[in-house]
Every structure is written in C-alpha cells, then in structure tokens.
Coordinates of N, CA and C in Angstrom, one line a residue:
M1 N 0.8 -1.2 0.0 CA 0.0 0.0 0.0 C 0.9 1.2 0.0
R2 N 0.5 2.2 -0.8 CA 1.1 3.5 -0.8 C 0.1 4.6 -0.7
L3 N 0.3 5.5 0.2 CA -0.7 6.6 0.4 C 0.0 7.9 0.3
Q4 N -0.5 8.8 -0.5 CA 0.0 10.2 -0.6 C -1.1 11.1 -0.1
L5 N -0.8 11.9 0.9 CA -1.6 13.0 1.4 C -1.4 14.2 0.4
I6 N -2.5 14.6 -0.3 CA -2.4 15.7 -1.1 C -2.5 17.0 -0.3
R7 N -3.7 17.2 0.2 CA -4.0 18.3 1.1 C -5.4 18.1 1.7
N8 N -5.5 18.5 3.0 CA -6.8 18.4 3.7 C -7.1 16.9 3.7
A9 N -8.3 16.5 3.2 CA -8.7 15.0 3.3 C -8.3 14.3 2.0
T10 N -7.8 15.0 1.0 CA -7.5 14.4 -0.3 C -6.3 13.5 -0.3
L11 N -6.6 12.2 -0.6 CA -5.6 11.2 -0.6 C -5.5 10.6 -2.0
K12 N -4.3 10.2 -2.4 CA -4.1 9.3 -3.5 C -3.5 8.0 -3.0
L13 N -4.3 7.0 -3.3 CA -4.0 5.7 -2.6 C -3.7 4.6 -3.7
D14 N -2.6 4.0 -3.6 CA -2.3 2.9 -4.5 C -2.5 1.6 -3.6
Y15 N -3.5 0.9 -4.0 CA -4.0 -0.2 -3.2 C -4.6 -1.3 -4.0
G16 N -4.2 -2.5 -3.8 CA -4.8 -3.6 -4.6 C -4.6 -3.6 -6.1
G17 N -3.5 -2.9 -6.5 CA -3.3 -2.8 -7.9 C -4.0 -1.7 -8.6
A18 N -4.7 -0.8 -7.8 CA -5.4 0.3 -8.4 C -5.0 1.6 -7.7
T19 N -5.3 2.7 -8.4 CA -5.0 4.0 -7.9 C -6.3 4.8 -7.7
I20 N -6.5 5.1 -6.4 CA -7.8 5.7 -6.0 C -7.5 7.1 -5.4
L21 N -8.4 8.0 -5.9 CA -8.4 9.4 -5.4 C -9.5 9.6 -4.5
I22 N -9.3 10.0 -3.2 CA -10.3 10.2 -2.2 C -10.5 11.7 -1.9
D23 N -11.8 12.1 -2.0 CA -12.2 13.5 -1.6 C -11.3 14.6 -2.2
P24 N -11.4 14.7 -3.6 CA -10.6 15.7 -4.2 C -11.0 17.2 -3.9
Y25 N -10.1 17.9 -3.4 CA -10.2 19.3 -3.0 C -9.1 20.0 -3.7
L26 N -9.3 20.6 -4.8 CA -8.2 21.0 -5.7 C -8.2 22.6 -5.9
A27 N -8.9 23.3 -5.2 CA -9.0 24.8 -5.4 C -7.7 25.4 -5.0
P28 N -7.3 26.5 -5.7 CA -6.1 27.3 -5.4 C -6.2 27.9 -4.0
Q29 N -5.0 28.2 -3.4 CA -5.0 28.8 -2.1 C -5.8 30.1 -2.1
H30 N -6.6 30.3 -1.0 CA -7.4 31.5 -0.8 C -8.4 31.8 -1.8
S31 N -8.9 30.8 -2.6 CA -9.8 31.1 -3.7 C -11.3 30.8 -3.2
L32 N -11.5 30.3 -2.0 CA -12.8 30.0 -1.5 C -13.1 30.8 -0.2
P33 N -14.4 30.9 0.1 CA -14.7 31.7 1.3 C -14.2 31.2 2.6
S34 N -14.0 32.0 3.6 CA -13.7 31.7 4.9 C -14.9 31.0 5.6
Y35 N -14.6 30.1 6.5 CA -15.6 29.5 7.4 C -15.8 30.3 8.7
T36 N -14.8 31.0 9.1 CA -14.8 31.7 10.4 C -14.5 33.2 10.4
G37 N -14.1 33.7 9.2 CA -13.7 35.1 9.1 C -12.2 35.2 9.3
R38 N -11.5 34.2 9.6 CA -10.0 34.3 9.9 C -9.2 34.4 8.6
S39 N -9.6 33.6 7.5 CA -8.9 33.6 6.3 C -9.7 32.9 5.2
P40 N -9.5 33.4 3.9 CA -10.1 32.6 2.9 C -9.5 31.2 2.8
N41 N -10.2 30.3 2.3 CA -9.8 28.9 2.2 C -9.4 28.5 0.8
P42 N -8.7 27.4 0.6 CA -7.8 26.7 1.5 C -6.6 27.6 2.0
L43 N -6.1 27.3 3.1 CA -5.0 28.1 3.7 C -3.7 27.9 3.0
V44 N -3.6 26.8 2.3 CA -2.3 26.5 1.6 C -2.6 26.0 0.2
D45 N -1.6 26.1 -0.7 CA -1.8 25.7 -2.1 C -1.6 24.2 -2.2
L46 N -1.9 23.6 -3.3 CA -1.6 22.2 -3.5 C -0.1 22.0 -3.6
P47 N 0.4 20.9 -3.0 CA 1.8 20.7 -3.0 C 2.4 20.1 -4.3
V48 N 1.5 19.6 -5.1 CA 1.9 19.1 -6.4 C 0.9 19.6 -7.4
A49 N 1.3 19.5 -8.7 CA 0.5 20.0 -9.8 C -0.7 19.1 -9.9
I50 N -1.9 19.6 -10.4 CA -3.1 18.8 -10.6 C -2.9 17.7 -11.5
D51 N -2.1 17.9 -12.6 CA -1.8 16.8 -13.5 C -1.2 15.6 -12.9
A52 N -0.2 15.9 -11.9 CA 0.4 14.8 -11.2 C -0.5 14.2 -10.2
I53 N -1.4 14.9 -9.6 CA -2.4 14.3 -8.8 C -3.3 13.4 -9.5
M54 N -3.8 13.8 -10.7 CA -4.7 12.9 -11.5 C -4.0 11.8 -12.2
A55 N -2.7 11.8 -12.4 CA -2.0 10.8 -13.2 C -2.3 9.4 -12.6
G56 N -2.8 8.6 -13.5 CA -3.0 7.2 -13.1 C -4.3 6.9 -12.3
V57 N -5.1 7.9 -12.0 CA -6.3 7.7 -11.1 C -7.3 6.9 -11.9
E58 N -7.8 5.8 -11.2 CA -8.7 4.9 -11.9 C -10.1 4.9 -11.2
L59 N -10.2 5.4 -10.0 CA -11.4 5.5 -9.2 C -11.4 6.7 -8.3
V60 N -12.5 7.3 -8.2 CA -12.7 8.5 -7.2 C -13.7 8.1 -6.2
V61 N -13.4 8.5 -4.9 CA -14.3 8.3 -3.8 C -14.6 9.7 -3.3
V62 N -15.9 10.0 -3.2 CA -16.4 11.3 -2.6 C -17.2 10.9 -1.4
S63 N -16.7 11.2 -0.2 CA -17.4 10.8 1.0 C -18.6 11.6 1.3
H64 N -18.6 12.9 1.0 CA -19.8 13.7 1.1 C -19.5 15.0 0.3
L65 N -20.5 15.9 0.2 CA -20.5 16.9 -0.8 C -20.0 18.3 -0.2
H66 N -19.5 18.3 1.0 CA -18.9 19.6 1.4 C -17.8 20.1 0.5
S67 N -17.7 21.4 0.4 CA -16.8 21.9 -0.7 C -15.3 21.6 -0.4
D68 N -15.0 21.3 0.8 CA -13.6 20.9 1.1 C -13.3 19.5 0.9
H69 N -14.3 18.8 0.3 CA -14.1 17.3 0.0 C -14.4 17.1 -1.5
F70 N -15.1 17.9 -2.1 CA -15.4 17.8 -3.6 C -15.8 19.2 -4.1
D71 N -14.8 19.9 -4.5 CA -15.0 21.3 -4.8 C -15.2 21.5 -6.3
S72 N -15.5 22.8 -6.7 CA -15.8 23.1 -8.1 C -14.7 22.8 -9.0
V73 N -13.5 23.0 -8.6 CA -12.3 22.7 -9.4 C -12.3 21.2 -9.7
A74 N -12.5 20.3 -8.7 CA -12.5 18.9 -8.9 C -13.6 18.5 -9.8
K75 N -14.7 19.1 -9.7 CA -15.8 18.8 -10.6 C -15.5 19.1 -12.1
Q76 N -14.6 20.0 -12.3 CA -14.2 20.3 -13.6 C -13.0 19.4 -14.1
I77 N -12.1 19.1 -13.2 CA -10.9 18.4 -13.5 C -11.0 16.9 -13.6
V78 N -11.8 16.3 -12.7 CA -11.9 14.9 -12.7 C -12.7 14.5 -13.9
P79 N -12.1 13.5 -14.7 CA -12.8 13.1 -15.9 C -14.2 12.5 -15.6
K80 N -15.2 13.0 -16.4 CA -16.6 12.6 -16.1 C -16.9 11.2 -16.2
G81 N -16.1 10.4 -16.9 CA -16.3 9.0 -17.1 C -15.7 8.1 -16.1
L82 N -14.8 8.7 -15.2 CA -14.2 7.8 -14.2 C -15.2 7.2 -13.3
P83 N -15.0 6.0 -12.9 CA -15.9 5.4 -11.8 C -15.8 6.3 -10.6
L84 N -16.9 6.5 -9.9 CA -17.0 7.4 -8.7 C -17.9 6.7 -7.7
I85 N -17.4 6.5 -6.5 CA -18.2 6.0 -5.4 C -18.5 7.1 -4.4
C86 N -19.8 7.1 -4.0 CA -20.2 8.2 -3.1 C -21.1 7.6 -2.0
Q87 N -21.6 8.4 -1.1 CA -22.5 7.9 -0.1 C -23.9 8.0 -0.7
P88 N -24.8 7.1 -0.2 CA -26.2 7.1 -0.7 C -26.8 8.5 -0.4
G89 N -27.5 9.0 -1.5 CA -28.2 10.3 -1.4 C -27.5 11.3 -2.1
D90 N -26.2 11.1 -2.4 CA -25.4 12.1 -3.1 C -25.3 11.8 -4.6
E91 N -25.7 10.6 -5.0 CA -25.4 10.2 -6.4 C -26.1 11.1 -7.5
E92 N -27.3 11.6 -7.2 CA -28.0 12.4 -8.2 C -27.3 13.7 -8.4
T93 N -26.9 14.3 -7.3 CA -26.2 15.6 -7.4 C -24.9 15.4 -8.2
I94 N -24.2 14.4 -8.0 CA -22.9 14.1 -8.7 C -23.2 13.8 -10.2
R95 N -24.3 13.1 -10.4 CA -24.6 12.8 -11.8 C -25.0 14.1 -12.5
N96 N -25.7 15.0 -11.8 CA -26.2 16.2 -12.4 C -25.0 17.1 -12.7
A97 N -23.8 16.9 -12.1 CA -22.6 17.6 -12.4 C -21.9 17.0 -13.6
G98 N -22.5 16.0 -14.2 CA -21.9 15.4 -15.5 C -21.2 14.1 -15.4
F99 N -21.1 13.5 -14.1 CA -20.4 12.3 -14.0 C -21.4 11.1 -14.3
T100 N -20.8 10.2 -15.1 CA -21.7 9.2 -15.7 C -21.6 7.8 -15.1
D101 N -20.6 7.5 -14.2 CA -20.4 6.2 -13.6 C -20.3 6.4 -12.1
V102 N -21.5 6.6 -11.5 CA -21.6 6.9 -10.1 C -22.3 5.8 -9.4
T103 N -21.7 5.3 -8.3 CA -22.2 4.2 -7.5 C -22.3 4.6 -6.1
P104 N -23.5 4.6 -5.5 CA -23.5 4.8 -4.0 C -23.1 3.6 -3.2
L105 N -22.3 3.8 -2.2 CA -21.8 2.7 -1.3 C -22.8 2.5 -0.2
V106 N -23.7 1.5 -0.4 CA -24.8 1.2 0.5 C -24.3 0.3 1.6
G107 N -23.6 -0.8 1.3 CA -23.1 -1.7 2.3 C -21.7 -2.1 1.9
D108 N -21.6 -3.3 1.1 CA -20.4 -3.8 0.6 C -20.4 -3.6 -0.9
L109 N -19.2 -3.3 -1.5 CA -19.0 -3.1 -2.9 C -17.7 -3.6 -3.3
A110 N -17.7 -4.4 -4.4 CA -16.4 -4.9 -4.9 C -16.1 -4.2 -6.2
W111 N -14.9 -3.7 -6.3 CA -14.5 -3.0 -7.6 C -13.1 -3.5 -7.9
N112 N -12.9 -4.2 -9.0 CA -11.6 -4.6 -9.5 C -10.7 -5.2 -8.5
G113 N -11.3 -6.1 -7.7 CA -10.6 -6.8 -6.7 C -10.4 -6.1 -5.3
V114 N -10.9 -4.8 -5.3 CA -10.9 -4.1 -4.0 C -12.3 -4.1 -3.4
S115 N -12.4 -4.4 -2.1 CA -13.6 -4.4 -1.4 C -13.8 -3.1 -0.6
F116 N -15.0 -2.5 -0.7 CA -15.3 -1.3 0.1 C -16.5 -1.7 1.0
T117 N -16.4 -1.4 2.2 CA -17.5 -1.5 3.2 C -17.9 -0.2 3.8
R118 N -19.1 0.3 3.7 CA -19.5 1.5 4.2 C -19.5 1.5 5.7
C119 N -19.1 2.6 6.4 CA -19.1 2.7 7.9 C -19.8 3.9 8.3
E120 N -20.4 3.9 9.4 CA -21.1 5.1 10.0 C -20.1 6.1 10.4
G121 N -20.5 7.4 10.3 CA -19.8 8.5 10.8 C -20.7 9.6 11.3
S122 N -20.3 10.4 12.2 CA -21.1 11.5 12.7 C -20.3 12.8 12.6
H123 N -20.7 13.8 11.8 CA -20.0 15.0 11.6 C -20.3 16.0 12.7
G124 N -19.9 15.6 13.9 CA -20.2 16.3 15.2 C -21.3 15.5 16.0
L125 N -21.7 16.1 17.0 CA -22.7 15.5 17.9 C -23.8 16.5 18.2
G126 N -25.0 16.1 18.4 CA -26.1 17.0 18.7 C -26.6 17.8 17.5
Q127 N -27.0 19.0 17.8 CA -27.7 19.8 16.7 C -26.8 20.1 15.5
V128 N -25.5 20.2 15.7 CA -24.6 20.5 14.6 C -24.7 19.5 13.5
V129 N -25.1 18.2 13.8 CA -25.2 17.2 12.8 C -26.2 17.5 11.8
E130 N -27.3 18.2 12.2 CA -28.3 18.6 11.2 C -27.7 19.6 10.2
K131 N -26.8 20.5 10.7 CA -26.2 21.4 9.7 C -25.2 20.8 8.8
M132 N -24.4 19.8 9.4 CA -23.4 19.2 8.6 C -23.9 18.1 7.6
G133 N -25.0 17.5 8.0 CA -25.5 16.4 7.1 C -24.8 15.1 7.2
P134 N -25.3 14.1 6.5 CA -24.7 12.8 6.6 C -23.3 12.7 6.0
V135 N -22.5 11.8 6.6 CA -21.2 11.5 6.1 C -21.0 10.0 6.1
M136 N -19.9 9.5 5.5 CA -19.6 8.1 5.6 C -18.1 7.9 5.8
G137 N -17.7 6.8 6.4 CA -16.4 6.2 6.3 C -16.4 4.9 5.5
F138 N -15.3 4.3 5.4 CA -15.3 3.0 4.7 C -14.1 2.2 5.1
V139 N -14.2 0.9 4.9 CA -13.1 -0.1 5.1 C -12.7 -0.6 3.8
L140 N -11.4 -0.7 3.5 CA -10.8 -1.2 2.3 C -10.2 -2.5 2.6
R141 N -10.4 -3.5 1.7 CA -9.7 -4.8 1.8 C -9.4 -5.2 0.4
A142 N -8.3 -5.9 0.2 CA -7.9 -6.5 -1.0 C -6.9 -7.6 -0.7
P143 N -6.8 -8.6 -1.6 CA -5.8 -9.7 -1.3 C -4.4 -9.2 -1.3
G144 N -3.7 -9.6 -0.3 CA -2.3 -9.2 -0.1 C -2.1 -7.8 0.4
E145 N -3.2 -7.1 0.8 CA -3.1 -5.7 1.3 C -3.5 -5.6 2.7
P146 N -3.0 -4.6 3.5 CA -3.6 -4.4 4.8 C -5.0 -3.9 4.8
T147 N -5.7 -4.2 5.9 CA -7.1 -3.6 6.0 C -7.0 -2.2 6.5
V148 N -7.7 -1.3 5.7 CA -7.6 0.1 6.0 C -9.0 0.6 6.4
Y149 N -9.1 1.3 7.5 CA -10.4 2.0 7.9 C -10.2 3.5 7.7
W150 N -10.9 4.0 6.7 CA -10.9 5.5 6.5 C -12.1 6.0 7.2
A151 N -11.8 6.7 8.3 CA -12.9 7.1 9.2 C -13.7 8.3 8.6
G152 N -13.1 9.2 7.9 CA -13.8 10.3 7.3 C -14.1 11.5 8.3
D153 N -15.0 12.3 7.9 CA -15.3 13.5 8.7 C -16.3 13.1 9.9
T154 N -15.7 12.6 10.9 CA -16.5 12.1 12.1 C -15.7 12.4 13.3
V155 N -16.5 12.6 14.4 CA -15.9 12.6 15.7 C -15.8 11.2 16.2
L156 N -15.1 11.0 17.3 CA -14.9 9.6 17.9 C -16.2 9.4 18.8
Y157 N -17.0 8.5 18.3 CA -18.3 8.2 19.0 C -18.5 6.7 18.9
P158 N -19.5 6.1 19.6 CA -19.5 4.7 19.7 C -19.5 3.9 18.4
P159 N -20.2 4.3 17.3 CA -20.0 3.5 16.1 C -18.6 3.4 15.6
V160 N -17.8 4.5 15.7 CA -16.4 4.4 15.3 C -15.6 3.5 16.1
R161 N -15.8 3.5 17.4 CA -15.2 2.6 18.3 C -15.5 1.2 18.0
E162 N -16.8 0.9 17.6 CA -17.3 -0.4 17.3 C -16.7 -0.9 16.0
T163 N -16.5 0.0 15.0 CA -15.9 -0.4 13.8 C -14.5 -0.8 14.0
I164 N -13.7 -0.1 14.8 CA -12.3 -0.4 15.1 C -12.3 -1.8 15.8
R165 N -13.2 -2.0 16.8 CA -13.2 -3.3 17.5 C -13.5 -4.5 16.6
Q166 N -14.5 -4.3 15.7 CA -14.9 -5.4 14.9 C -14.0 -5.7 13.7
V167 N -13.6 -4.6 13.1 CA -12.8 -4.8 11.8 C -11.3 -5.1 12.2
K168 N -10.8 -4.6 13.3 CA -9.4 -4.8 13.6 C -8.5 -4.3 12.5
P169 N -8.6 -3.1 12.1 CA -7.8 -2.6 10.9 C -6.3 -2.5 11.2
D170 N -5.6 -2.7 10.1 CA -4.1 -2.5 10.2 C -3.8 -1.0 10.2
F171 N -4.6 -0.2 9.5 CA -4.4 1.2 9.4 C -5.7 1.9 9.6
I172 N -5.7 3.1 10.3 CA -6.9 3.9 10.5 C -6.5 5.3 10.0
V173 N -7.3 5.9 9.1 CA -7.1 7.2 8.6 C -8.1 8.1 9.3
T174 N -7.6 9.1 10.1 CA -8.5 10.0 10.8 C -8.4 11.4 10.2
H175 N -9.4 12.2 10.5 CA -9.4 13.6 10.2 C -9.3 14.3 11.6
S176 N -8.2 15.0 11.8 CA -7.8 15.3 13.2 C -7.5 16.8 13.4
C177 N -8.1 17.7 12.7 CA -7.8 19.1 12.8 C -8.6 19.8 13.9
G178 N -9.6 19.0 14.5 CA -10.4 19.7 15.6 C -11.2 20.8 15.1
A179 N -11.7 20.7 13.8 CA -12.6 21.8 13.3 C -13.8 22.0 14.1
L180 N -14.2 23.3 14.2 CA -15.4 23.7 14.9 C -16.4 24.4 14.0
W181 N -17.6 24.2 14.2 CA -18.7 24.9 13.5 C -19.6 25.5 14.5
D182 N -19.7 26.8 14.6 CA -20.5 27.5 15.6 C -20.1 27.0 17.0
G183 N -18.8 26.7 17.2 CA -18.3 26.3 18.5 C -18.4 24.8 18.8
D184 N -19.0 24.0 17.9 CA -19.2 22.6 18.1 C -18.1 21.8 17.3
P185 N -17.5 20.8 17.9 CA -16.5 20.0 17.2 C -17.3 19.2 16.1
I186 N -16.6 19.1 14.9 CA -17.2 18.4 13.8 C -16.3 17.3 13.3
V187 N -15.1 17.2 13.7 CA -14.2 16.1 13.4 C -13.3 15.9 14.7
M188 N -12.5 14.9 14.6 CA -11.7 14.5 15.8 C -10.7 15.6 16.1
D189 N -10.3 15.8 17.3 CA -9.3 16.7 17.8 C -8.1 15.9 18.2
A190 N -7.1 16.5 18.9 CA -5.9 15.8 19.3 C -6.2 14.7 20.3
A191 N -7.1 15.0 21.3 CA -7.4 14.0 22.3 C -8.1 12.8 21.7
E192 N -9.0 13.0 20.8 CA -9.7 11.9 20.2 C -8.8 11.1 19.3
T193 N -7.9 11.7 18.6 CA -6.9 11.0 17.8 C -6.0 10.1 18.6
V194 N -5.6 10.7 19.8 CA -4.8 9.9 20.7 C -5.6 8.7 21.2
E195 N -6.8 8.9 21.5 CA -7.7 7.8 21.9 C -7.8 6.7 20.9
V196 N -8.0 7.1 19.6 CA -8.0 6.1 18.5 C -6.7 5.3 18.5
C197 N -5.6 5.9 18.7 CA -4.3 5.1 18.8 C -4.4 4.1 20.0
R198 N -5.0 4.5 21.1 CA -5.0 3.6 22.2 C -6.0 2.5 22.0
I199 N -7.1 2.7 21.3 CA -8.1 1.6 21.1 C -7.8 0.8 19.9
A200 N -6.9 1.2 19.0 CA -6.6 0.4 17.8 C -5.9 -0.9 18.2
P201 N -6.0 -1.9 17.3 CA -5.4 -3.2 17.6 C -3.9 -3.0 17.7
A202 N -3.3 -3.9 18.4 CA -1.8 -3.9 18.6 C -1.2 -4.0 17.2
G203 N -0.2 -3.1 17.0 CA 0.5 -3.0 15.7 C -0.2 -2.2 14.7
A204 N -1.4 -1.7 14.9 CA -2.1 -0.8 13.9 C -1.4 0.6 13.9
I205 N -1.5 1.2 12.8 CA -1.0 2.6 12.6 C -2.2 3.5 12.3
V206 N -2.2 4.6 13.0 CA -3.1 5.7 12.8 C -2.5 6.8 11.9
I207 N -3.1 7.2 10.8 CA -2.6 8.2 9.9 C -3.5 9.4 10.0
A208 N -3.0 10.5 10.6 CA -3.8 11.7 10.9 C -3.7 12.7 9.7
T209 N -4.9 13.0 9.1 CA -4.9 13.9 8.0 C -5.9 15.1 8.2
H210 N -6.2 15.8 7.2 CA -7.2 16.9 7.2 C -6.7 18.0 8.2
M211 N -5.5 18.4 8.0 CA -4.9 19.4 9.0 C -4.3 20.5 8.2
E212 N -4.3 21.7 8.9 CA -3.6 22.9 8.4 C -4.0 23.4 7.0
A213 N -5.3 23.2 6.7 CA -5.8 23.6 5.4 C -7.0 24.5 5.4
L214 N -7.7 24.5 6.6 CA -9.0 25.2 6.7 C -9.0 26.2 7.9
D215 N -9.7 27.3 7.8 CA -9.6 28.3 8.8 C -10.5 28.0 10.0
H216 N -11.3 26.9 10.0 CA -12.0 26.5 11.2 C -11.4 25.4 12.0
A217 N -10.1 25.0 11.6 CA -9.4 24.1 12.4 C -8.8 24.7 13.7
T218 N -8.7 23.8 14.7 CA -8.1 24.3 16.0 C -6.9 23.5 16.4
V219 N -6.5 22.4 15.6 CA -5.4 21.6 16.0 C -4.4 21.5 14.8
D220 N -3.2 21.9 15.0 CA -2.2 21.8 13.9 C -1.3 20.5 14.1
R221 N -0.5 20.3 13.2 CA 0.4 19.1 13.3 C 1.2 19.0 14.5
Q222 N 1.8 20.2 14.9 CA 2.7 20.2 16.0 C 1.9 19.9 17.3
A223 N 0.7 20.5 17.4 CA -0.1 20.2 18.6 C -0.4 18.8 18.7
L224 N -0.7 18.1 17.6 CA -1.0 16.7 17.6 C 0.2 15.9 18.0
R225 N 1.4 16.3 17.5 CA 2.6 15.6 17.9 C 2.9 15.7 19.4
D226 N 2.7 16.9 19.9 CA 2.9 17.1 21.3 C 1.9 16.3 22.1
A227 N 0.7 16.2 21.7 CA -0.3 15.3 22.4 C 0.1 13.9 22.4
A228 N 0.6 13.4 21.2 CA 1.0 12.0 21.1 C 2.2 11.7 21.9
T229 N 3.1 12.7 22.0 CA 4.3 12.5 22.8 C 3.9 12.4 24.3
A230 N 3.1 13.3 24.7 CA 2.6 13.3 26.1 C 1.9 12.0 26.5
A231 N 1.2 11.4 25.5 CA 0.5 10.2 25.7 C 1.3 8.9 25.5
G232 N 2.5 9.1 25.0 CA 3.4 7.9 24.8 C 2.9 7.0 23.6
I233 N 2.3 7.6 22.6 CA 1.8 6.8 21.5 C 2.4 7.2 20.2
T234 N 3.5 7.8 20.2 CA 4.1 8.4 18.9 C 4.4 7.2 17.9
A235 N 4.7 6.1 18.4 CA 5.1 4.9 17.5 C 3.9 4.5 16.7
R236 N 2.7 4.8 17.2 CA 1.5 4.3 16.5 C 0.8 5.4 15.6
L237 N 1.4 6.5 15.5 CA 0.8 7.7 14.8 C 1.7 8.2 13.7
R238 N 1.1 8.4 12.5 CA 1.8 9.1 11.4 C 1.0 10.4 11.1
I239 N 1.8 11.5 10.9 CA 1.1 12.8 10.6 C 1.8 13.3 9.4
P240 N 1.4 12.9 8.2 CA 2.1 13.2 7.0 C 1.9 14.7 6.6
A241 N 3.0 15.3 6.0 CA 2.9 16.6 5.5 C 2.1 16.6 4.2
D242 N 1.6 17.7 3.7 CA 1.0 17.8 2.4 C 2.0 17.4 1.3
G243 N 1.6 16.5 0.5 CA 2.4 16.0 -0.6 C 3.2 14.8 -0.2
E244 N 3.3 14.5 1.1 CA 4.1 13.3 1.5 C 3.5 12.0 1.2
T245 N 4.3 11.0 0.8 CA 3.9 9.7 0.5 C 4.4 8.7 1.6
L246 N 3.5 7.9 2.1 CA 3.8 6.9 3.0 C 3.7 5.5 2.3
S247 N 4.7 4.7 2.4 CA 4.6 3.4 1.8 C 4.7 2.3 2.9
F248 N 3.9 1.3 2.8 CA 3.9 0.2 3.8 C 3.9 -1.1 3.1

C-alpha cells in the first residue's frame, strides 16, 4: 500500500493494484470563502500539480459533498467518465454535475478486486449534525493488502469505536484538525486521535490527515505531535505533510 496525502482530506492511494483518489479538493490557495472570518480557504496551495495528482487515477471516492471534499475545481478536472463511489443520497447531485459512472456505497461493494464496506460517521454530535448532514467512512480490503479503515469526517463516537473493535484494521485514517462549527466539534481533535491510537489493535497505525488547510481548524500538526508524545503513543501515529507519500 502506498498513500499520498495531497491536502486536507484528499488522498491518492495505491491499493490492490489500483490508484484511488479520495475526496478531491483542488482549489487554489485562498480562492474559496472563509468558514470563520479568519482567512479565505484553503489556507495552503496544492503541494503538487493537478496533472500529477490525477495521473493514473482509476477510481474516485467522494465521502460527502462539502466543498472541502469535492470542490468546483475537482468537478471540472476529474474526468466525467471515471468510476466514482459516493454515499447514498449524493449520487444524483454528482450525476447532475456530469459524472456518468456513479455508484452509491450502501453496504459492501467490490471493484476490480478491491472491497469497500461503508461505515457510519457523525460530523459532530447534537444539533450541529443537522447542519453538517450525513457522512460516511469505509473499510478497504484486497488480497495481499492491509485492512484500512478510512474514518472520514467524524468525531470519535460509539459506532467508530465499534468499527475499530470489529474490523481490527491495520491502518486507520483520521481527520484530526479539531474543526469547529459554531463552536461545536465536527471532526476529531488531538485527544480523540490519541484515543483512537489507544483503542486500535496492537500493531495498527493511525494516519492523521485533514490538517492545516482550513480556517475553522483548531489543531495543527505540532499540537497533535505534542499530544501524542505526552500520551506515549508516537510509535502508533503518522502525521504526513501535504504531498508526503507513506509506503507500507
């Protein structure tokens, strides 16, 4: 498995003989509105050229339709005929944007030898969930590959804990910037990411992403490193830089 963090939640994943692009957010730096009034988004530019990001991509996954996961640039750049997997309920909106091969991930889905299993997520807790709307995570499996749990835009709540307990993944990808919406947490923060490391199976690695790209984030990479050091779990955590590739 090889995983490249592009920026924010956008990942390019070589897995099971396929190249998969997850949650493409391709807008130039400061070209989109602020969430908090602190700064236009995204806070940083892409670390590599869009042509390099798209090179070899065979499948696109869009976990939900928030603009920092599937933006207007991605809708223009991603070839309309590429297979695209989304959460149930988003397929018509994506088809209306011109995409022709759109499949909602309802439960389990097999694609070219790679297995996707949809997982529950909660984009916050309480009333903020109504504003954020539904999201999904997924588990990836393929012969000869580690099991990967991509948690997505979710806080750490009982269904996420249960997925980790049942699936026993080798890798867990978290969104760990501690973003707030009207003061409410909508993704994991440093403490929750550390807790994921603690409850993960022995030998599992947590890969923290979705950091230092949006103005409603409250946790940067250094703060997460400090929390991991204080908790004694640094060996279980990877915090890639934008553009960095991790090979396992």
